[in-house]
PDB file of C-alpha atoms and ligand atoms in Angstrom:
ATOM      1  CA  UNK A 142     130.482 131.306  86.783  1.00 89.00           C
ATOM      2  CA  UNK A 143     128.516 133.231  89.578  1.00 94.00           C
ATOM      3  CA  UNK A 144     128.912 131.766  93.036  1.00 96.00           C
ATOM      4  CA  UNK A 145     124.956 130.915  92.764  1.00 97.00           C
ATOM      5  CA  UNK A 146     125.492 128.773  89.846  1.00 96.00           C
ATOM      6  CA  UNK A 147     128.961 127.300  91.776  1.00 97.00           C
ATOM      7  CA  UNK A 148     126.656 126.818  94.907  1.00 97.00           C
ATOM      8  CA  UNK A 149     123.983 125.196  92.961  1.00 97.00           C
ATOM      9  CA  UNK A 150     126.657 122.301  91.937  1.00 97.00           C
ATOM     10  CA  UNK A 151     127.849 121.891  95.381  1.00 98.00           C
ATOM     11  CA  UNK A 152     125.068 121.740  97.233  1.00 98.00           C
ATOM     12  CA  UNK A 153     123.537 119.035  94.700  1.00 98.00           C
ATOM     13  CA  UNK A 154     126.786 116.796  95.517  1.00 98.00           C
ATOM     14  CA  UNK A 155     126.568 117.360  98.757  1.00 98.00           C
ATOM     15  CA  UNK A 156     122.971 116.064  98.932  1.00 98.00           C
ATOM     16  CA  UNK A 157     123.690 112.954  97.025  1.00 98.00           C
ATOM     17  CA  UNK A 158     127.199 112.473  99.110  1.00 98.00           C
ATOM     18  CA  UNK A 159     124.642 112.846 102.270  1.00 98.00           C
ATOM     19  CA  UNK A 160     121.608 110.728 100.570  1.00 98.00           C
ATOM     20  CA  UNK A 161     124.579 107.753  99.971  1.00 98.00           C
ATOM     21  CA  UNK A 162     125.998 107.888 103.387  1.00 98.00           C
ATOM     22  CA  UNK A 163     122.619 108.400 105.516  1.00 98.00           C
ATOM     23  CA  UNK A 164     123.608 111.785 106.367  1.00 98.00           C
ATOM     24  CA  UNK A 165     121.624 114.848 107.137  1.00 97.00           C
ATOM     25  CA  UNK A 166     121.721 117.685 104.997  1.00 97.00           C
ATOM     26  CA  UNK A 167     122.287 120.260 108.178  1.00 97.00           C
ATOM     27  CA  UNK A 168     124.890 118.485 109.861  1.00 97.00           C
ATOM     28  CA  UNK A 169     126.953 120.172 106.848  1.00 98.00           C
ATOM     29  CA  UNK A 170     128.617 123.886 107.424  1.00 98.00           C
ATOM     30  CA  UNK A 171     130.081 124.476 104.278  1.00 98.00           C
ATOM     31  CA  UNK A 172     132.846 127.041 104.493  1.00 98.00           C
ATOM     32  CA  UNK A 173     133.710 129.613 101.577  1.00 98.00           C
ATOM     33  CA  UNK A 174     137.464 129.537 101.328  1.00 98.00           C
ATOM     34  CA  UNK A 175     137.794 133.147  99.858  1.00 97.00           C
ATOM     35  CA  UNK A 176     141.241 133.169 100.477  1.00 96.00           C
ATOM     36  CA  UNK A 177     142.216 134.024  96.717  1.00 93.00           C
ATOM     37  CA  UNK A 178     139.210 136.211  95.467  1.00 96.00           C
ATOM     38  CA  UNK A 179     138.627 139.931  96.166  1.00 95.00           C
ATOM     39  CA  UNK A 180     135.790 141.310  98.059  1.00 96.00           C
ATOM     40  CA  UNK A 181     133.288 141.949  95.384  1.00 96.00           C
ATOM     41  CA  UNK A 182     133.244 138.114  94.985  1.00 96.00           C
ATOM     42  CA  UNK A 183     133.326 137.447  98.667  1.00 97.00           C
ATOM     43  CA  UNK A 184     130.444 139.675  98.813  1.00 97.00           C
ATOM     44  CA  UNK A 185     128.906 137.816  95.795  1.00 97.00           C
ATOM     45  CA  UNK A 186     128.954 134.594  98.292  1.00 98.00           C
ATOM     46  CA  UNK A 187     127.606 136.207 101.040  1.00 98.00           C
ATOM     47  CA  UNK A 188     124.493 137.252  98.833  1.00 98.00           C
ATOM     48  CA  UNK A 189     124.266 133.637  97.233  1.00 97.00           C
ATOM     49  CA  UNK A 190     123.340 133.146 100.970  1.00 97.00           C
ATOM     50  CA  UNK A 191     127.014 131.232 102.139  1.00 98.00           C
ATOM     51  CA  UNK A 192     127.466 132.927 105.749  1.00 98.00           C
ATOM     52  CA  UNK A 193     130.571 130.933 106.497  1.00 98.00           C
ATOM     53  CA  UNK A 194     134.002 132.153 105.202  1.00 98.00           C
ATOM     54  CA  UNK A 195     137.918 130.457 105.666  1.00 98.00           C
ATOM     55  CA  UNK A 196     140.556 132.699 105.370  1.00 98.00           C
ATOM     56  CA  UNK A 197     144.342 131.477 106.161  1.00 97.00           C
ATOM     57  CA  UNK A 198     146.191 134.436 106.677  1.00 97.00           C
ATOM     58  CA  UNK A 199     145.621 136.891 109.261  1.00 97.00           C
ATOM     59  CA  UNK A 200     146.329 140.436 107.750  1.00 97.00           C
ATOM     60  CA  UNK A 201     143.772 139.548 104.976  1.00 97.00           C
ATOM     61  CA  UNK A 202     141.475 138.053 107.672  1.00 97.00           C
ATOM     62  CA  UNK A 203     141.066 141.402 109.460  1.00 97.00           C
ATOM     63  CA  UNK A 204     140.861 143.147 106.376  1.00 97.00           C
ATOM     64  CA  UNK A 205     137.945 141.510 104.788  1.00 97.00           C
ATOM     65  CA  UNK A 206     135.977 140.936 107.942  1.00 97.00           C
ATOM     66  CA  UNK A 207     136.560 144.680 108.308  1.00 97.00           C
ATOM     67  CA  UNK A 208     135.598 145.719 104.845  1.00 97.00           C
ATOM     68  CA  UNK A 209     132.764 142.934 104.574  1.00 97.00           C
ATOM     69  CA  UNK A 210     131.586 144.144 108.074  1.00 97.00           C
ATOM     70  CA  UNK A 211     128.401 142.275 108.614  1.00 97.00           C
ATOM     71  CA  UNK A 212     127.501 140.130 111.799  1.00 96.00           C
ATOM     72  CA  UNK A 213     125.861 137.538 110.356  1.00 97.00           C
ATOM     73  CA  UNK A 214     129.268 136.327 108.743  1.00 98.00           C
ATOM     74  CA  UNK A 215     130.826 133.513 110.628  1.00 98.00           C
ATOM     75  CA  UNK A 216     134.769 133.919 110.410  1.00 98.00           C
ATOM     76  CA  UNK A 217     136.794 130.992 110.117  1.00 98.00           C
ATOM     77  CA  UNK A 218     140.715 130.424 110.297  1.00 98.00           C
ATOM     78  CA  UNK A 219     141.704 128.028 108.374  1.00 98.00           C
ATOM     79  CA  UNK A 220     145.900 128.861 108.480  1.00 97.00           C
ATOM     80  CA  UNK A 221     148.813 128.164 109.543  1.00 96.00           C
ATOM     81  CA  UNK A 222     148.575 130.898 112.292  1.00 97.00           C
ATOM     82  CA  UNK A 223     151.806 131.910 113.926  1.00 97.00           C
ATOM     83  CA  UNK A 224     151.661 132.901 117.982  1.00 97.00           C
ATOM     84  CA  UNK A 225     152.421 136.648 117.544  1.00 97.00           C
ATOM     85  CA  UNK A 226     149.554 137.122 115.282  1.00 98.00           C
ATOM     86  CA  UNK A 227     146.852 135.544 117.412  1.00 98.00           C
ATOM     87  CA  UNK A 228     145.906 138.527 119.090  1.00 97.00           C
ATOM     88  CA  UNK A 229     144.401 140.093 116.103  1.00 97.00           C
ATOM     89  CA  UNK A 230     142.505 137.348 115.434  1.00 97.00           C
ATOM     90  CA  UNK A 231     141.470 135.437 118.410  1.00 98.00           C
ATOM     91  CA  UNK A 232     138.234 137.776 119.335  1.00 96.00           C
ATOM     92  CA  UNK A 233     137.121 137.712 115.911  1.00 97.00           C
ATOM     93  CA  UNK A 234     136.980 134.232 114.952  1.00 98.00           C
ATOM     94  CA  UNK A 235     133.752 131.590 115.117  1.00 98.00           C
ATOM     95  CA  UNK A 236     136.427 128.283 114.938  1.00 98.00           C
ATOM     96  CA  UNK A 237     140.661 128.195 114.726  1.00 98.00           C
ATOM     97  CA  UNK A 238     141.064 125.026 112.209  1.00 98.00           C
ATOM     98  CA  UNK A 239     144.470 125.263 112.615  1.00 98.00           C
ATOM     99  CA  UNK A 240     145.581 124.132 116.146  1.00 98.00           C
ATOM    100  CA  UNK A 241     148.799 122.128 116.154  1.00 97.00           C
ATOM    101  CA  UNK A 242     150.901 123.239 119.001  1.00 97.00           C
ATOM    102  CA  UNK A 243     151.163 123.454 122.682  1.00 98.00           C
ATOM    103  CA  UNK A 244     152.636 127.063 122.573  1.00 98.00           C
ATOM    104  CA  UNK A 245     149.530 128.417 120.108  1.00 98.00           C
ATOM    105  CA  UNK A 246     146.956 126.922 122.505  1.00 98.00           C
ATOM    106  CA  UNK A 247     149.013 129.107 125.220  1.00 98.00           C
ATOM    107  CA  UNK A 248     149.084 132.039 123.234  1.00 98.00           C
ATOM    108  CA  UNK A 249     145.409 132.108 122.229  1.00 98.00           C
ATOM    109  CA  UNK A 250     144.652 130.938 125.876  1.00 98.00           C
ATOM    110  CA  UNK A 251     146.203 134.268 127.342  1.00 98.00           C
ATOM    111  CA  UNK A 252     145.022 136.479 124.491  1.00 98.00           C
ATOM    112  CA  UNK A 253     141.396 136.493 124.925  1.00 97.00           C
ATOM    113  CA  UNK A 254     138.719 136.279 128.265  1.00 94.00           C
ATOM    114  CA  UNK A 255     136.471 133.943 126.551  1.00 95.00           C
ATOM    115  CA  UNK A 256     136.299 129.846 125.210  1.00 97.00           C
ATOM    116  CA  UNK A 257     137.814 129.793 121.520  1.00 98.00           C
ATOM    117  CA  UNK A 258     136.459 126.868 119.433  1.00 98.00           C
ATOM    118  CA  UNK A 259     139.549 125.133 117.813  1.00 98.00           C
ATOM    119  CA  UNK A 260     140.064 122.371 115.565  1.00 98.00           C
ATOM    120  CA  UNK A 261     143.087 120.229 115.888  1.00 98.00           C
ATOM    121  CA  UNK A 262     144.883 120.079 112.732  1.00 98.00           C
ATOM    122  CA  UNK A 263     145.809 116.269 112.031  1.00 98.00           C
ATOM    123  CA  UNK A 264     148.505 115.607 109.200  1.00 97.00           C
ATOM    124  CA  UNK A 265     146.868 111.828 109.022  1.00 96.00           C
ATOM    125  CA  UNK A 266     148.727 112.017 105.220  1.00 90.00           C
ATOM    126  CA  UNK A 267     152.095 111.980 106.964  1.00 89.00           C
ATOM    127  CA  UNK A 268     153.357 114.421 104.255  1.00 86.00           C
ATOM    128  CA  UNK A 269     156.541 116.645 104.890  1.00 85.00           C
ATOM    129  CA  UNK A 270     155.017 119.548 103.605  1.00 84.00           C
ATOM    130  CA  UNK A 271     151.574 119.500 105.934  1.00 84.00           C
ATOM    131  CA  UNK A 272     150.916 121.442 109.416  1.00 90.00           C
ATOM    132  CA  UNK A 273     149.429 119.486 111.717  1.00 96.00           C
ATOM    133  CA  UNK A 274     149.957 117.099 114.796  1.00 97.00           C
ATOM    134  CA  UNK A 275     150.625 112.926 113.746  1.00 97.00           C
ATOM    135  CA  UNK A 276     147.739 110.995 114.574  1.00 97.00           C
ATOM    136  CA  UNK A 277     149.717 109.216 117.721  1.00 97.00           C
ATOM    137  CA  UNK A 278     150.536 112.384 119.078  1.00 97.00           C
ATOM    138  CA  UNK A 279     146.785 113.833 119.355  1.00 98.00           C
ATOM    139  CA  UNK A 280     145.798 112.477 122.658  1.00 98.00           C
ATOM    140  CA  UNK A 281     148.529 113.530 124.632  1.00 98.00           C
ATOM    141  CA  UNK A 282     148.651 116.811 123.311  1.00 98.00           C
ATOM    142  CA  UNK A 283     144.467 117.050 124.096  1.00 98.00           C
ATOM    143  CA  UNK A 284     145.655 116.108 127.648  1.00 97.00           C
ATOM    144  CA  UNK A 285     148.512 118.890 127.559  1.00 97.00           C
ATOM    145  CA  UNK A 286     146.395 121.614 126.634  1.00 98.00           C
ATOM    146  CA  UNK A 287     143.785 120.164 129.332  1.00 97.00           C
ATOM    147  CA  UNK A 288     144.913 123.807 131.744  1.00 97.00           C
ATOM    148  CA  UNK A 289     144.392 126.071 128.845  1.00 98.00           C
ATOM    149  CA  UNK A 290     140.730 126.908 129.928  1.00 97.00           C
ATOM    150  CA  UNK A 291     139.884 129.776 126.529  1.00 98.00           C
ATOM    151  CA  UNK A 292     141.045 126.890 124.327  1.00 98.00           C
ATOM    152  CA  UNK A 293     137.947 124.593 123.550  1.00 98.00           C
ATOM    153  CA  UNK A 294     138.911 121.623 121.418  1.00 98.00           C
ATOM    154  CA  UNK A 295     135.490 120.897 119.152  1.00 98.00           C
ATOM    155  CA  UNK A 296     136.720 119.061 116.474  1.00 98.00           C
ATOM    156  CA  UNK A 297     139.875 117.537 114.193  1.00 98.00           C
ATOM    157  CA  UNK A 298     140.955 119.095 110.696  1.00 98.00           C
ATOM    158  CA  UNK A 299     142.895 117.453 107.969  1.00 98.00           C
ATOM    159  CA  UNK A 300     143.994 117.910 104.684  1.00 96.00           C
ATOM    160  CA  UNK A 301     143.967 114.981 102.614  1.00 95.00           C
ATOM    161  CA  UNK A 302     146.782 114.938 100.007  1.00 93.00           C
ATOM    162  CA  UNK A 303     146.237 116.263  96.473  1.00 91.00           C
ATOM    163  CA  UNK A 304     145.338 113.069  94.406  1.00 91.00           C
ATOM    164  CA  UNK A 305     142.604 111.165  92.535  1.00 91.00           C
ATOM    165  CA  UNK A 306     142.749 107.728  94.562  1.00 95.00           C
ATOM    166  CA  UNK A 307     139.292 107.401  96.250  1.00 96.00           C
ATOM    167  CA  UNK A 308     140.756 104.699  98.172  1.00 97.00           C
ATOM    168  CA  UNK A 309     143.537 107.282  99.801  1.00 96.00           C
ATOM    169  CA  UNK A 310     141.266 109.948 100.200  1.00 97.00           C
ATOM    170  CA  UNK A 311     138.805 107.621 102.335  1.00 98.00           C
ATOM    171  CA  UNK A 312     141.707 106.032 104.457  1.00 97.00           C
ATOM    172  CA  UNK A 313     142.762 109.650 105.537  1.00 97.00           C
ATOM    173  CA  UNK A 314     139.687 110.468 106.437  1.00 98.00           C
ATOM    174  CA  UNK A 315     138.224 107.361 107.940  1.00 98.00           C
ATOM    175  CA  UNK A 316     141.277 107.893 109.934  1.00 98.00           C
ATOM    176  CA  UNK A 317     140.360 111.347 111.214  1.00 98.00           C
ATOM    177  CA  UNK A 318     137.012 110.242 111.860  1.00 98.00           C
ATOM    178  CA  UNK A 319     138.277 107.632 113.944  1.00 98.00           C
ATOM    179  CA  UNK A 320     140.801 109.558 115.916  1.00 98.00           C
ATOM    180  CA  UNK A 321     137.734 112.049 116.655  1.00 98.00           C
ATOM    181  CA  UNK A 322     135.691 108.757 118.251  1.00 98.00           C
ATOM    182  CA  UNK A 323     138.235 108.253 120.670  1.00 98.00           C
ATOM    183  CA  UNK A 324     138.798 111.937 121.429  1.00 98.00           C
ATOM    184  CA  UNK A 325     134.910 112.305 122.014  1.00 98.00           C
ATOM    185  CA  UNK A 326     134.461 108.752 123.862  1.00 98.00           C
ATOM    186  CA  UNK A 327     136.775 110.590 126.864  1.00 97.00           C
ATOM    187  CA  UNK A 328     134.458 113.027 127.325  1.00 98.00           C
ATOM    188  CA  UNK A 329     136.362 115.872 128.300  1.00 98.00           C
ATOM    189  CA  UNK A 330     135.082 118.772 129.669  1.00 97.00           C
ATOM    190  CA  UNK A 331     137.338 120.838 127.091  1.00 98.00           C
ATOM    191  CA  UNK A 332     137.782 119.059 124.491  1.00 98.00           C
ATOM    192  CA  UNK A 333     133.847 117.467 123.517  1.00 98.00           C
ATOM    193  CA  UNK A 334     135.570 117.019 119.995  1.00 98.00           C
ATOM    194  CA  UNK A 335     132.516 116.361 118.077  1.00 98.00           C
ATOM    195  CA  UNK A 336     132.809 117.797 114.543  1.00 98.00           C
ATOM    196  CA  UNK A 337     135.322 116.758 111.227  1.00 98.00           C
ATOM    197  CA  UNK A 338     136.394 119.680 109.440  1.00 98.00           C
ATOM    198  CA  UNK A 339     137.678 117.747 106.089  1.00 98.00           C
ATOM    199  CA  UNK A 340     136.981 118.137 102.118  1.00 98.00           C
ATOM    200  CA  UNK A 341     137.917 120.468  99.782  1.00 98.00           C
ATOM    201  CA  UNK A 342     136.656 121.398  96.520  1.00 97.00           C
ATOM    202  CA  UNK A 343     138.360 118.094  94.475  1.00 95.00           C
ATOM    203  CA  UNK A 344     137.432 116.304  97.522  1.00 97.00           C
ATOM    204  CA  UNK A 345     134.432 117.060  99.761  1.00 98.00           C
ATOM    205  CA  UNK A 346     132.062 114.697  98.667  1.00 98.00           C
ATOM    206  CA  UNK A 347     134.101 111.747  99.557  1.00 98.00           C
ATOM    207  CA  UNK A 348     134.840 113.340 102.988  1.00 98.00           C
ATOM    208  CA  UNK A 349     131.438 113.675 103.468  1.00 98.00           C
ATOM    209  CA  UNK A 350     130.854 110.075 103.347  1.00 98.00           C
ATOM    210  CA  UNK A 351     133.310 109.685 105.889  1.00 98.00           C
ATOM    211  CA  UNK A 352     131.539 112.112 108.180  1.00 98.00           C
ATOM    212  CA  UNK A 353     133.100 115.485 107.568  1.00 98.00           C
ATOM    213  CA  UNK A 354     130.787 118.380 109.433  1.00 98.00           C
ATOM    214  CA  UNK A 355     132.939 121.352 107.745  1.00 98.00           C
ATOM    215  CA  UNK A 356     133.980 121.295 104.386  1.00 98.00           C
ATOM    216  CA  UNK A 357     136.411 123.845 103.400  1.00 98.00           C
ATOM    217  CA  UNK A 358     135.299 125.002  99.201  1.00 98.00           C
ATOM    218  CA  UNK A 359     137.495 127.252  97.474  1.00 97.00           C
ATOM    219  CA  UNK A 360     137.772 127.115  94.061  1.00 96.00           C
ATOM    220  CA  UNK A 361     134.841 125.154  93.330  1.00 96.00           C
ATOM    221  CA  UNK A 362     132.569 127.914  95.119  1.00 97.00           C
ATOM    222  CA  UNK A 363     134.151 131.251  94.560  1.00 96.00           C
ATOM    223  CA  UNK A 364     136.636 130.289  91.617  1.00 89.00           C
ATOM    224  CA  UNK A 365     137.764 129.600  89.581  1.00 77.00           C
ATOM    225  CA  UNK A 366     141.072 130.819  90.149  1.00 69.00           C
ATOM    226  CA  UNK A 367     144.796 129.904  89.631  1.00 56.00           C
ATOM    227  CA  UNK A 368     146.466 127.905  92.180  1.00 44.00           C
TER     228      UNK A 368
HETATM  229  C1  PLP B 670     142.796 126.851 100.258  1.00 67.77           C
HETATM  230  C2  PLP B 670     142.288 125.948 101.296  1.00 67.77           C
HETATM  231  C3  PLP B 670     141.069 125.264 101.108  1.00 67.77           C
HETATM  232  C4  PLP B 670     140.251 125.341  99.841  1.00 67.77           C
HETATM  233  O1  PLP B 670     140.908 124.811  98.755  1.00 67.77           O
HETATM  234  P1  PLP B 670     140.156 124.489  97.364  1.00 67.77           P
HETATM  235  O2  PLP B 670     140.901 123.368  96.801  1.00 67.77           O
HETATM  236  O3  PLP B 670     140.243 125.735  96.557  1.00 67.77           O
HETATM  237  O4  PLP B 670     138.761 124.134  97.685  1.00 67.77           O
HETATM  238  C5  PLP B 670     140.635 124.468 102.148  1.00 67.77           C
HETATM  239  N1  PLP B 670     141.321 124.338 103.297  1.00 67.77           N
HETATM  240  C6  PLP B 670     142.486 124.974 103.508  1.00 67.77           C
HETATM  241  C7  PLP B 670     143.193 124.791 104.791  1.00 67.77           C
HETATM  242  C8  PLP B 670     143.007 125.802 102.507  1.00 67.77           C
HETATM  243  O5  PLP B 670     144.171 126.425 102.725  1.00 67.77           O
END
């Protein structure tokens, strides 16, 4: 399927998803996760008018934004991103989803002259294999990283385990939501904390009733693909 006809589809569920939760349309950036497609079809979504993109890996970050080369694009990390590659990222990026250590907040801190807009990643889940901080440990890391002046905490990620319980999905991420009300009620200069980046492509809807502000589309956009 083109990504017009994939886009069409998505955007319909996200209007009813906002239209059953009260939700405004534009308070929804949906990101093209174009991590497993070439660049003909990541060009394909950038015509079908998607000017968001996730990548998760950093060599094939710098080499599509360099091949897709257009300024309108809005770059989004969405990896696990280790410390020694967040130099040749870190200038390039609109939002880091993938914050979820004291020593990468450092590193990105030091590596560029300017306030980076980060996402804490949560693992609400709880799951062995997830990145991400434990709920508990989210406010005292937001204090820790409190010196770190490039590092500007705007919202929480999560990603919600891989099943079809509705009821799981929404108590990860009521919980996210939740933990990103009491972030946001501190009102810290440096972490304002005021977005959800949660919902994938078997899950975005629900997330969106639960207040995601960034969902993260892969397969459902640009795919199908293999997994
Ligand atoms: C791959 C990926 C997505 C998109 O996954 P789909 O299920 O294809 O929509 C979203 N977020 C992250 C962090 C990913 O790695």
């Amino acid at each position: 399927m083109s990504v017009v006809s994939n886009l069409e589809i998505v955007r319909n569920n996200i209007e009813k998803a906002c239209k059953k939760s009260n939700r405004n349309l534009e308070d929804i950036t949906i990101i093209a996760v174009t991590k497993y497609v070439t660049i003909e079809r990541t060009q394909e979504a950038i015509e079908a008018g998607i000017n968001h993109l996730g990548e998760n890996r950093t060599d094939e970050f710098v080499k599509k934004q360099t091949q897709i080369n257009n300024d309108d694009v809005n770059w989004h990390f969405i990896g696990t991103l280790q410390s020694r590659k967040v130099r040749e990222v870190v200038d390039k990026v609109t939002a880091i989803h993938s914050l979820d250590r004291k020593s990468l907040a450092k590193e990105i801190n030091k590596r560029t002259s300017k306030p980076v807009e980060c996402f804490i990643q949560v693992n609400v889940s709880g799951e062995d294999t997830k990145h991400g901080l434990h709920p508990e440990e989210v406010l005292n890391f937001i204090q820790e990283i409190d010196q770190y002046e490039n590092v500007q905490v705007i919202g929480l990620m999560t990603m919600a385990p891989h099943v079809e319980d509705e009821q799981v999905l929404r108590e990860v991420f009521r919980k996210l939501a939740d933990l990103r009300d009491q972030v946001k009620e501190k009102h810290l200069a440096h972490a304002p904390c005021k977005y959800l980046s949660m919902g994938m492509s078997n899950d975005y809807e629900i997330a969106i009733e639960e207040g995601a502000t960034h969902i993260r589309i892969g397969s459902e956009l640009v795919g199908p693909y293999d997994k």
